[in-house]
Every structure is written in C-alpha cells, then in structure tokens.
CSV table of C-alpha atoms in Angstrom, one decimal:
chain,number,residue,atom,x,y,z
I,1460,SER,CA,70.5,30.0,-24.7
I,1461,GLN,CA,68.2,27.7,-27.3
I,1462,GLN,CA,68.4,29.0,-30.7
I,1463,GLY,CA,65.3,27.5,-32.4
I,1464,GLU,CA,61.8,28.5,-31.2
I,1465,GLU,CA,59.4,26.1,-32.7
I,1466,ASP,CA,55.8,26.5,-32.7
I,1467,PRO,CA,53.0,25.3,-32.1
I,1468,GLN,CA,54.6,23.5,-29.2
I,1469,ALA,CA,52.0,20.7,-29.8
I,1470,LEU,CA,49.9,20.0,-32.7
I,1471,SER,CA,47.1,17.5,-33.0
I,1472,ILE,CA,45.8,16.4,-36.3
I,1473,GLN,CA,43.8,13.4,-38.2
I,1474,GLU,CA,45.4,11.2,-40.6
I,1475,GLY,CA,45.4,12.6,-44.3
I,1476,GLU,CA,45.7,16.2,-42.9
I,1477,ASN,CA,48.7,18.3,-43.6
I,1478,ALA,CA,50.8,19.4,-40.5
I,1479,THR,CA,52.7,22.6,-40.5
I,1480,MET,CA,55.2,23.5,-37.8
I,1481,ASN,CA,57.2,26.7,-37.6
I,1482,CYS,CA,60.7,27.6,-36.5
I,1483,SER,CA,62.3,30.9,-35.6
I,1484,TYR,CA,66.0,31.7,-35.1
I,1485,LYS,CA,68.0,34.9,-33.9
I,1486,THR,CA,71.3,34.5,-35.3
I,1487,SER,CA,72.9,34.4,-39.0
I,1488,ILE,CA,73.1,30.7,-40.2
I,1489,ASN,CA,74.6,28.6,-42.9
I,1490,ASN,CA,72.2,25.9,-42.7
I,1491,LEU,CA,69.0,24.9,-41.0
I,1492,GLN,CA,68.2,21.5,-40.3
I,1493,TRP,CA,64.9,19.5,-39.1
I,1494,TYR,CA,65.0,16.4,-37.2
I,1495,ARG,CA,62.2,13.9,-35.7
I,1496,GLN,CA,62.5,12.3,-32.4
I,1497,ASN,CA,59.9,9.3,-31.7
I,1498,SER,CA,59.0,8.9,-28.1
I,1499,GLY,CA,62.0,7.3,-26.1
I,1500,ARG,CA,64.3,7.4,-29.3
I,1501,GLY,CA,67.2,9.5,-30.6
I,1502,LEU,CA,66.9,11.9,-33.4
I,1503,VAL,CA,66.7,11.2,-36.7
I,1504,HIS,CA,67.7,13.8,-39.7
I,1505,LEU,CA,64.9,14.8,-42.0
I,1506,ILE,CA,66.2,17.6,-44.2
I,1507,LEU,CA,68.8,20.3,-44.5
I,1508,ILE,CA,68.2,23.2,-46.2
I,1509,ARG,CA,71.1,26.0,-47.0
I,1510,SER,CA,70.8,29.8,-46.0
I,1511,ASN,CA,70.6,30.5,-49.9
I,1512,GLU,CA,67.8,28.2,-50.6
I,1513,ARG,CA,64.1,29.1,-50.2
I,1514,GLU,CA,62.4,25.8,-50.4
I,1515,LYS,CA,63.3,21.9,-50.4
I,1516,HIS,CA,61.2,18.9,-50.8
I,1517,SER,CA,61.8,15.5,-49.5
I,1518,GLY,CA,58.9,12.8,-50.1
I,1519,ARG,CA,55.9,13.8,-48.1
I,1520,LEU,CA,58.0,16.9,-46.4
I,1521,ARG,CA,58.4,20.4,-47.8
I,1522,VAL,CA,60.7,22.8,-45.8
I,1523,THR,CA,60.8,26.7,-46.5
I,1524,LEU,CA,63.4,29.2,-45.1
I,1525,ASP,CA,63.1,33.1,-44.8
I,1526,THR,CA,66.3,34.2,-43.8
I,1527,SER,CA,64.9,37.8,-43.9
I,1528,LYS,CA,62.4,36.9,-41.2
I,1529,LYS,CA,64.9,34.2,-39.4
I,1530,SER,CA,62.3,31.5,-39.8
I,1531,SER,CA,61.7,28.2,-41.6
I,1532,SER,CA,58.5,26.1,-41.8
I,1533,LEU,CA,58.2,22.2,-42.0
I,1534,LEU,CA,55.3,21.0,-43.8
I,1535,ILE,CA,54.4,17.2,-43.6
I,1536,THR,CA,51.5,16.3,-46.2
I,1537,ALA,CA,48.8,13.6,-45.9
I,1538,SER,CA,50.2,13.0,-42.5
I,1539,ARG,CA,49.8,9.4,-41.0
I,1540,ALA,CA,49.6,8.0,-37.5
I,1541,ALA,CA,53.6,6.9,-37.8
I,1542,ASP,CA,54.1,10.7,-38.1
I,1543,THR,CA,53.5,11.1,-34.6
I,1544,ALA,CA,56.9,12.1,-32.8
I,1545,SER,CA,58.5,15.5,-32.1
I,1546,TYR,CA,60.1,17.7,-34.8
I,1547,PHE,CA,63.0,19.9,-33.8
I,1548,CYS,CA,64.8,22.6,-35.9
I,1549,ALA,CA,68.4,23.0,-35.6
I,1550,THR,CA,70.8,25.8,-36.7
I,1551,ASP,CA,74.4,26.2,-36.9
I,1552,ARG,CA,74.4,30.0,-35.6
I,1553,GLY,CA,76.9,30.6,-38.7
I,1554,SER,CA,79.6,28.3,-37.1
I,1555,THR,CA,81.5,25.9,-39.4
I,1556,LEU,CA,82.2,23.8,-36.9
I,1557,GLY,CA,79.1,21.5,-37.0
I,1558,ARG,CA,77.6,22.3,-33.9
I,1559,LEU,CA,74.0,22.3,-33.9
I,1560,TYR,CA,71.5,24.5,-31.5
I,1561,PHE,CA,67.9,23.0,-31.3
I,1562,GLY,CA,64.8,24.4,-30.4
I,1563,ARG,CA,62.4,22.8,-27.7
I,1564,GLY,CA,60.4,21.2,-30.6
I,1565,THR,CA,57.0,20.4,-31.7
I,1566,GLN,CA,55.1,17.6,-30.4
I,1567,LEU,CA,52.8,16.0,-33.4
I,1568,THR,CA,50.2,13.8,-32.9
I,1569,VAL,CA,48.3,12.0,-35.7
I,1570,TRP,CA,45.2,10.5,-34.8
I,1571,PRO,CA,44.2,7.6,-37.3
E,1174,ASP,CA,73.4,-3.2,-37.6
E,1175,THR,CA,73.1,-0.5,-34.8
E,1176,ALA,CA,75.1,2.8,-36.2
E,1177,VAL,CA,75.4,4.7,-32.9
E,1178,SER,CA,74.9,2.6,-29.8
E,1179,GLN,CA,74.7,3.8,-26.3
E,1180,THR,CA,75.3,2.2,-22.9
E,1181,PRO,CA,73.6,1.7,-20.4
E,1182,LYS,CA,70.0,2.8,-21.6
E,1183,TYR,CA,69.0,3.9,-18.2
E,1184,LEU,CA,71.2,4.8,-15.0
E,1185,VAL,CA,70.0,5.3,-11.5
E,1186,THR,CA,72.2,6.9,-8.9
E,1187,GLN,CA,72.7,8.8,-5.8
E,1188,MET,CA,73.9,12.4,-5.6
E,1189,GLY,CA,77.7,12.5,-5.3
E,1190,ASN,CA,78.3,9.3,-7.3
E,1191,ASP,CA,80.7,9.0,-10.3
E,1192,LYS,CA,79.0,7.4,-13.5
E,1193,SER,CA,80.1,6.7,-17.0
E,1194,ILE,CA,78.2,6.4,-20.2
E,1195,LYS,CA,79.6,4.6,-23.2
E,1196,CYS,CA,79.0,5.5,-27.1
E,1197,GLU,CA,80.3,3.9,-29.8
E,1198,GLN,CA,79.6,4.5,-33.7
E,1199,ASN,CA,80.1,1.9,-36.4
E,1200,LEU,CA,79.7,4.4,-39.6
E,1201,GLY,CA,83.5,5.4,-39.8
E,1202,HIS,CA,82.7,8.8,-38.7
E,1203,ASP,CA,85.5,11.0,-37.8
E,1204,THR,CA,83.3,13.4,-35.2
E,1205,MET,CA,81.2,12.4,-32.3
E,1206,TYR,CA,79.1,14.5,-29.9
E,1207,TRP,CA,77.5,14.6,-26.7
E,1208,TYR,CA,74.2,16.3,-26.0
E,1209,LYS,CA,71.8,16.8,-23.2
E,1210,GLN,CA,68.2,17.1,-23.5
E,1211,ASP,CA,66.5,17.9,-20.4
E,1212,SER,CA,62.7,17.3,-19.1
E,1213,LYS,CA,61.3,20.1,-21.5
E,1214,LYS,CA,63.2,18.4,-24.1
E,1215,PHE,CA,65.5,21.1,-24.8
E,1216,LEU,CA,68.4,19.4,-26.3
E,1217,LYS,CA,71.8,21.3,-25.8
E,1218,ILE,CA,75.4,20.2,-27.3
E,1219,MET,CA,77.8,19.6,-24.7
E,1220,PHE,CA,80.8,18.3,-26.4
E,1221,SER,CA,82.2,17.6,-29.6
E,1222,TYR,CA,85.5,15.4,-30.7
E,1223,ASN,CA,87.1,15.0,-34.1
E,1224,ASN,CA,89.3,11.9,-34.5
E,1225,LYS,CA,89.9,11.9,-30.7
E,1226,GLU,CA,90.4,15.6,-30.5
E,1227,LEU,CA,88.3,18.3,-28.5
E,1228,ILE,CA,86.6,20.6,-30.8
E,1229,ILE,CA,83.6,21.9,-28.8
E,1230,ASN,CA,83.2,22.4,-25.2
E,1231,GLU,CA,80.0,24.1,-24.8
E,1232,THR,CA,80.8,25.6,-21.1
E,1233,VAL,CA,80.0,22.2,-19.5
E,1234,PRO,CA,81.0,21.9,-15.7
E,1235,ASN,CA,84.3,20.0,-15.1
E,1236,ARG,CA,82.5,17.3,-13.6
E,1237,PHE,CA,81.8,16.3,-16.9
E,1238,SER,CA,84.9,14.8,-18.8
E,1239,PRO,CA,84.8,13.1,-22.4
E,1240,LYS,CA,87.1,10.5,-23.3
E,1241,SER,CA,87.8,9.5,-26.7
E,1242,PRO,CA,90.0,6.4,-27.0
E,1243,ASP,CA,89.7,6.1,-30.8
E,1244,LYS,CA,87.4,8.0,-33.0
E,1245,ALA,CA,84.9,5.2,-32.9
E,1246,HIS,CA,84.2,5.9,-29.5
E,1247,LEU,CA,83.5,8.6,-27.1
E,1248,ASN,CA,82.6,8.2,-23.6
E,1249,LEU,CA,81.2,10.5,-20.9
E,1250,HIS,CA,82.5,10.6,-17.5
E,1251,ILE,CA,80.4,12.5,-14.7
E,1252,ASN,CA,81.9,13.0,-11.0
E,1253,SER,CA,80.2,14.0,-8.1
E,1254,LEU,CA,76.6,13.9,-9.8
E,1255,GLU,CA,74.1,16.3,-8.7
E,1256,LEU,CA,70.5,16.1,-9.2
E,1257,GLY,CA,70.4,18.8,-12.0
E,1258,ASP,CA,72.5,16.3,-13.8
E,1259,SER,CA,69.0,14.5,-14.4
E,1260,ALA,CA,68.3,14.4,-18.2
E,1261,VAL,CA,68.7,12.1,-21.3
E,1262,TYR,CA,71.9,12.0,-22.6
E,1263,PHE,CA,72.5,11.5,-26.6
E,1264,CYS,CA,75.5,10.8,-28.4
E,1265,ALA,CA,75.8,11.6,-32.0
E,1266,SER,CA,78.3,11.1,-34.9
E,1267,SER,CA,78.7,12.8,-38.1
E,1268,PRO,CA,81.2,12.2,-41.0
E,1269,SER,CA,83.5,15.0,-40.9
E,1270,GLY,CA,82.1,17.5,-38.4
E,1271,GLY,CA,81.3,20.1,-41.0
E,1272,MET,CA,78.5,22.3,-41.0
E,1273,SER,CA,76.6,20.6,-43.4
E,1274,ASP,CA,76.8,17.3,-41.8
E,1275,THR,CA,74.1,15.1,-40.9
E,1276,GLN,CA,74.2,14.0,-37.3
E,1277,TYR,CA,73.2,10.4,-36.3
E,1278,PHE,CA,71.6,10.0,-33.0
E,1279,GLY,CA,72.1,7.0,-30.5
E,1280,PRO,CA,69.2,6.0,-28.7
E,1281,GLY,CA,69.8,8.0,-25.6
E,1282,THR,CA,70.9,7.3,-21.9
E,1283,ARG,CA,68.2,8.4,-19.2
E,1284,LEU,CA,70.1,9.3,-16.1
E,1285,THR,CA,68.3,9.6,-13.1
E,1286,VAL,CA,70.0,11.3,-9.8
E,1287,LEU,CA,68.3,10.9,-6.5
C-alpha cells in the first residue's frame, strides 16, 4: 500500500505565486524526502527532512514536518513556469534499508 | 555524462513474451533499485541490490528477475509478460543504501504489453 498521500492531487497557479503541497503518512519514519518529476523524466531529489527536524529550507523550497500529525508540507515560493512538474513525498516507514515509499504526487502547473 | 541510464526508453511487446531492461550508473554507488510507476503515477519499489547482493524484494512476482553483474549494473528480466506489467520502470541508485541516502533516478523505460 502507498505510504504518502499528497494533496492536492493537482494545483494550478500563476508565476510568482507560492505553491503549497501537503503529504500525510501512516507509520513512524526516520526521514521524509521530496522529489520532483518532470513530464517523461525520472525523479529528482529536492530535500530530505529528518524526523527530529521541524523545518528545512533549500533555495525557494521550504519543507515542514509534523510527526505528531504524520504530515509534511512543501512550499515553493515565487514559483516559475519551470517549476511545473509532479511532486512526490517519500518516507522510509522506519526502515534503515533505504527503501522509499512514495505517494501519488501533486501535479503542479505554473502558468506564465 | 548520464548518471543513471536505462535502455530501452520504450518497449512494446506482446503478452507472453520475455523482455529485459538494462540499467547502468556511473556514480560509483553501491546500491541500485528498480521501481514501477503505474498509469496513475504511483511509484512502488520492486527490488534493491547492494554491491550485487539482493537486499529488498517487495513481493514481486517470480516472473521478474533482477540481475546485477557488477555494482554499476542492475538489469531487469521479465518472463511471460502480462497486460498488467504495462508501466514505466525506473532504475535508481544511491551511495550506500542507507536511510538518509538521496536516490538518483534514470529516465525510465515505458513498457507497453499488448
């Protein structure tokens, strides 16, 4: 069964606006990661947040993690047309083996 | 230089056939993975190998047999293809297979079974 549940499933915004995507999961985790997938391409790692961290930043990306609610959010500020992609969260379900369990993703469309 | 490469990019075949997908990484990583992404974009891990040894097998049918001739290659052979095998298959690699590893994905192989 899938681990992450991203919402919304699809998000459409104008360039310059902020985009917020959410992810919920069901089990304990060590880490949570966010990946991006451009159409017809493989996934690209964006950011990893550990279970003992609450917030992390990378450029225009801000990730939060609330382990009590088993949820995470990915905020992209000042979005660009090039940010158009699917965004996936992935967790390890507490395993140390490096296996990742992905959600179905949020399809983000940024209009110029 | 392509970090993780897969061949072929597209594969169209008939039910019952046997086919292989090849994957190579030039990142010097110890661990490689196969994932299956269905038509609804759900991505599910199938296998992982660390230094040519099988680490993870996520209850994948026996018709799927991964083979790792060396740590830079992880090929996927599929016997007796079924309609439900149609999907995009992604190969990935990571430095050590640890829980904090970033995984690097290949471009995917779109398999269509007719």
